[in-house]
C-alpha positions as a Markdown table, in Angstrom:
| # | Residue | x | y | z |
|---|---|---|---|---|
| 1 | Met | -48.7 | 130.6 | 11.3 |
| 2 | Asp | -49.0 | 134.0 | 12.1 |
| 3 | Thr | -45.6 | 135.4 | 13.6 |
| 4 | Ala | -47.0 | 138.9 | 14.5 |
| 5 | Ala | -47.0 | 140.3 | 17.5 |
| 6 | Pro | -50.9 | 141.0 | 19.2 |
| 7 | Arg | -51.4 | 143.8 | 18.7 |
| 8 | Thr | -53.1 | 144.1 | 22.6 |
| 9 | Thr | -51.6 | 144.2 | 25.7 |
| 10 | Ala | -52.9 | 143.2 | 28.6 |
| 11 | Ala | -53.8 | 145.6 | 31.8 |
| 12 | Gly | -51.0 | 146.4 | 33.4 |
| 13 | Trp | -48.2 | 145.5 | 30.8 |
| 14 | Ser | -47.0 | 147.7 | 27.8 |
| 15 | Arg | -44.8 | 147.0 | 25.1 |
| 16 | Arg | -41.5 | 149.1 | 23.7 |
| 17 | Ile | -38.9 | 148.9 | 21.8 |
| 18 | Leu | -35.2 | 149.0 | 22.3 |
| 19 | Thr | -32.5 | 150.3 | 20.1 |
| 20 | Arg | -28.3 | 149.4 | 20.7 |
| 21 | Arg | -26.0 | 150.5 | 18.6 |
| 22 | Thr | -22.3 | 149.0 | 18.0 |
| 23 | Leu | -19.7 | 151.7 | 19.1 |
| 24 | Thr | -17.2 | 150.3 | 16.4 |
| 25 | Pro | -17.8 | 150.6 | 13.1 |
| 26 | Asn | -18.6 | 147.1 | 11.0 |
| 27 | Ser | -16.0 | 146.2 | 7.9 |
| 28 | Lys | -18.0 | 148.4 | 5.4 |
| 29 | Gly | -17.3 | 151.8 | 8.7 |
| 30 | Glu | -20.8 | 151.2 | 9.5 |
| 31 | Leu | -22.7 | 151.1 | 12.7 |
| 32 | Glu | -25.0 | 148.8 | 13.4 |
| 33 | Ile | -27.9 | 149.7 | 15.3 |
| 34 | Ala | -29.9 | 146.2 | 17.0 |
| 35 | Tyr | -33.6 | 146.9 | 17.9 |
| 36 | Tyr | -35.7 | 145.4 | 20.8 |
| 37 | Leu | -39.5 | 144.7 | 21.3 |
| 38 | Cys | -40.1 | 144.0 | 24.3 |
| 39 | Tyr | -42.6 | 143.2 | 26.3 |
| 40 | Ala | -43.1 | 144.2 | 30.3 |
| 41 | Pro | -45.1 | 145.1 | 32.6 |
| 42 | Thr | -46.1 | 148.9 | 32.7 |
| 43 | Ala | -43.6 | 149.8 | 35.9 |
| 44 | Thr | -40.1 | 148.0 | 34.8 |
| 45 | Ser | -37.5 | 151.0 | 34.5 |
| 46 | Asp | -35.7 | 151.9 | 31.4 |
| 47 | Asp | -32.9 | 150.4 | 33.6 |
| 48 | Thr | -34.4 | 147.1 | 34.0 |
| 49 | Leu | -35.3 | 146.4 | 30.2 |
| 50 | Ile | -32.1 | 147.3 | 29.5 |
| 51 | Arg | -30.1 | 145.3 | 32.2 |
| 52 | Val | -32.2 | 142.0 | 31.0 |
| 53 | Ala | -31.8 | 142.3 | 28.1 |
| 54 | Gly | -27.8 | 142.4 | 28.3 |
| 55 | Thr | -27.7 | 139.3 | 29.5 |
| 56 | Arg | -27.7 | 138.1 | 26.4 |
| 57 | Trp | -24.2 | 138.3 | 25.7 |
| 58 | Ala | -23.2 | 136.9 | 28.8 |
| 59 | Thr | -25.5 | 134.3 | 28.4 |
| 60 | Glu | -24.3 | 133.2 | 24.4 |
| 61 | Asp | -21.2 | 133.4 | 25.8 |
| 62 | Cys | -21.2 | 130.9 | 28.1 |
| 63 | Ile | -22.6 | 128.1 | 25.8 |
| 64 | Gln | -20.7 | 129.5 | 23.2 |
| 65 | Thr | -17.8 | 128.3 | 25.3 |
| 66 | Ala | -19.3 | 125.7 | 26.8 |
| 67 | Lys | -19.8 | 124.2 | 23.4 |
| 68 | Thr | -15.8 | 124.1 | 22.5 |
| 69 | Glu | -14.2 | 123.2 | 25.4 |
| 70 | Ile | -16.5 | 120.7 | 27.2 |
| 71 | Gly | -18.4 | 119.0 | 23.9 |
| 72 | Leu | -22.2 | 120.2 | 24.9 |
| 73 | Asp | -23.3 | 120.1 | 21.4 |
| 74 | His | -21.7 | 116.0 | 20.7 |
| 75 | Tyr | -24.4 | 114.4 | 21.8 |
| 76 | Gln | -27.0 | 112.8 | 19.5 |
| 77 | Val | -30.2 | 112.8 | 20.9 |
| 78 | Arg | -31.9 | 109.6 | 21.2 |
| 79 | Arg | -33.5 | 109.6 | 24.8 |
| 80 | Tyr | -34.3 | 111.9 | 26.8 |
| 81 | His | -32.9 | 110.6 | 29.9 |
| 82 | Ala | -29.4 | 109.8 | 27.7 |
| 83 | Trp | -29.7 | 114.2 | 26.5 |
| 84 | Tyr | -30.7 | 115.2 | 30.6 |
| 85 | Arg | -27.4 | 113.2 | 31.4 |
| 86 | His | -24.9 | 114.3 | 29.3 |
| 87 | Ile | -26.3 | 118.2 | 29.1 |
| 88 | Thr | -26.5 | 117.9 | 33.3 |
| 89 | Leu | -22.1 | 116.8 | 33.2 |
| 90 | Ala | -21.5 | 119.0 | 30.7 |
| 91 | Met | -22.6 | 122.0 | 32.3 |
| 92 | Leu | -21.3 | 120.2 | 35.8 |
| 93 | Ala | -18.2 | 120.3 | 33.9 |
| 94 | His | -18.5 | 124.0 | 32.4 |
| 95 | Thr | -19.0 | 125.1 | 36.2 |
| 96 | Tyr | -15.8 | 123.3 | 37.3 |
| 97 | Leu | -14.0 | 124.6 | 34.8 |
| 98 | Ala | -15.4 | 128.3 | 35.3 |
| 99 | Val | -15.0 | 128.2 | 39.6 |
| 100 | Thr | -11.4 | 126.7 | 39.6 |
| 101 | Thr | -10.0 | 128.8 | 36.9 |
| 102 | Ala | -11.7 | 132.1 | 39.0 |
| 103 | Ile | -9.9 | 130.9 | 42.0 |
| 104 | Ser | -6.3 | 130.1 | 40.8 |
| 105 | Pro | -3.7 | 132.3 | 41.5 |
| 106 | Lys | -2.7 | 134.0 | 38.4 |
| 107 | Ala | -6.9 | 134.5 | 37.6 |
| 108 | Leu | -6.6 | 136.5 | 40.6 |
| 109 | Ala | -3.7 | 138.3 | 40.5 |
| 110 | Ala | -5.0 | 139.6 | 37.5 |
| 111 | Asn | -8.0 | 140.6 | 38.1 |
| 112 | Ser | -6.8 | 142.3 | 41.2 |
| 113 | Ser | -4.8 | 144.7 | 38.8 |
| 114 | Arg | -7.0 | 145.9 | 36.1 |
| 115 | Ser | -10.6 | 147.3 | 35.5 |
| 116 | Pro | -13.9 | 144.6 | 34.7 |
| 117 | Ser | -13.4 | 143.8 | 30.9 |
| 118 | Ala | -14.5 | 146.0 | 28.6 |
| 119 | Lys | -16.2 | 143.3 | 26.3 |
| 120 | Tyr | -19.1 | 143.4 | 28.5 |
| 121 | Ala | -19.6 | 147.4 | 28.7 |
| 122 | Val | -22.8 | 147.3 | 26.8 |
| 123 | Phe | -24.1 | 151.0 | 26.1 |
| 124 | Trp | -28.0 | 150.9 | 25.8 |
| 125 | His | -30.2 | 153.8 | 24.5 |
| 126 | Thr | -33.8 | 154.1 | 24.6 |
């Protein structure tokens, strides 16, 4: 199967390369660079591409938390309906825990006294 991207693009669409560099060196003292091939409507701004690409980490963090905290990955698929019920209940439990944690008095006090987390501060260059 050919996994290469097609060489032509549809009318009104364009291909762009987005690069991201880490802010801190890895264990070898090197800054890592990641490359993303973007395929979006021609009118899409750089800021929009950067915002959409940056949501990847929030999504991965959410899925990893769901796996470790509520057992999202602890099901052996036998039938679609049973799997769907498991995933739905796991995501409902994850949502409940996230909301109750966010509105707890400790969380409200902590968030009011500090700036947003630097963990999600992503800097992009196009």
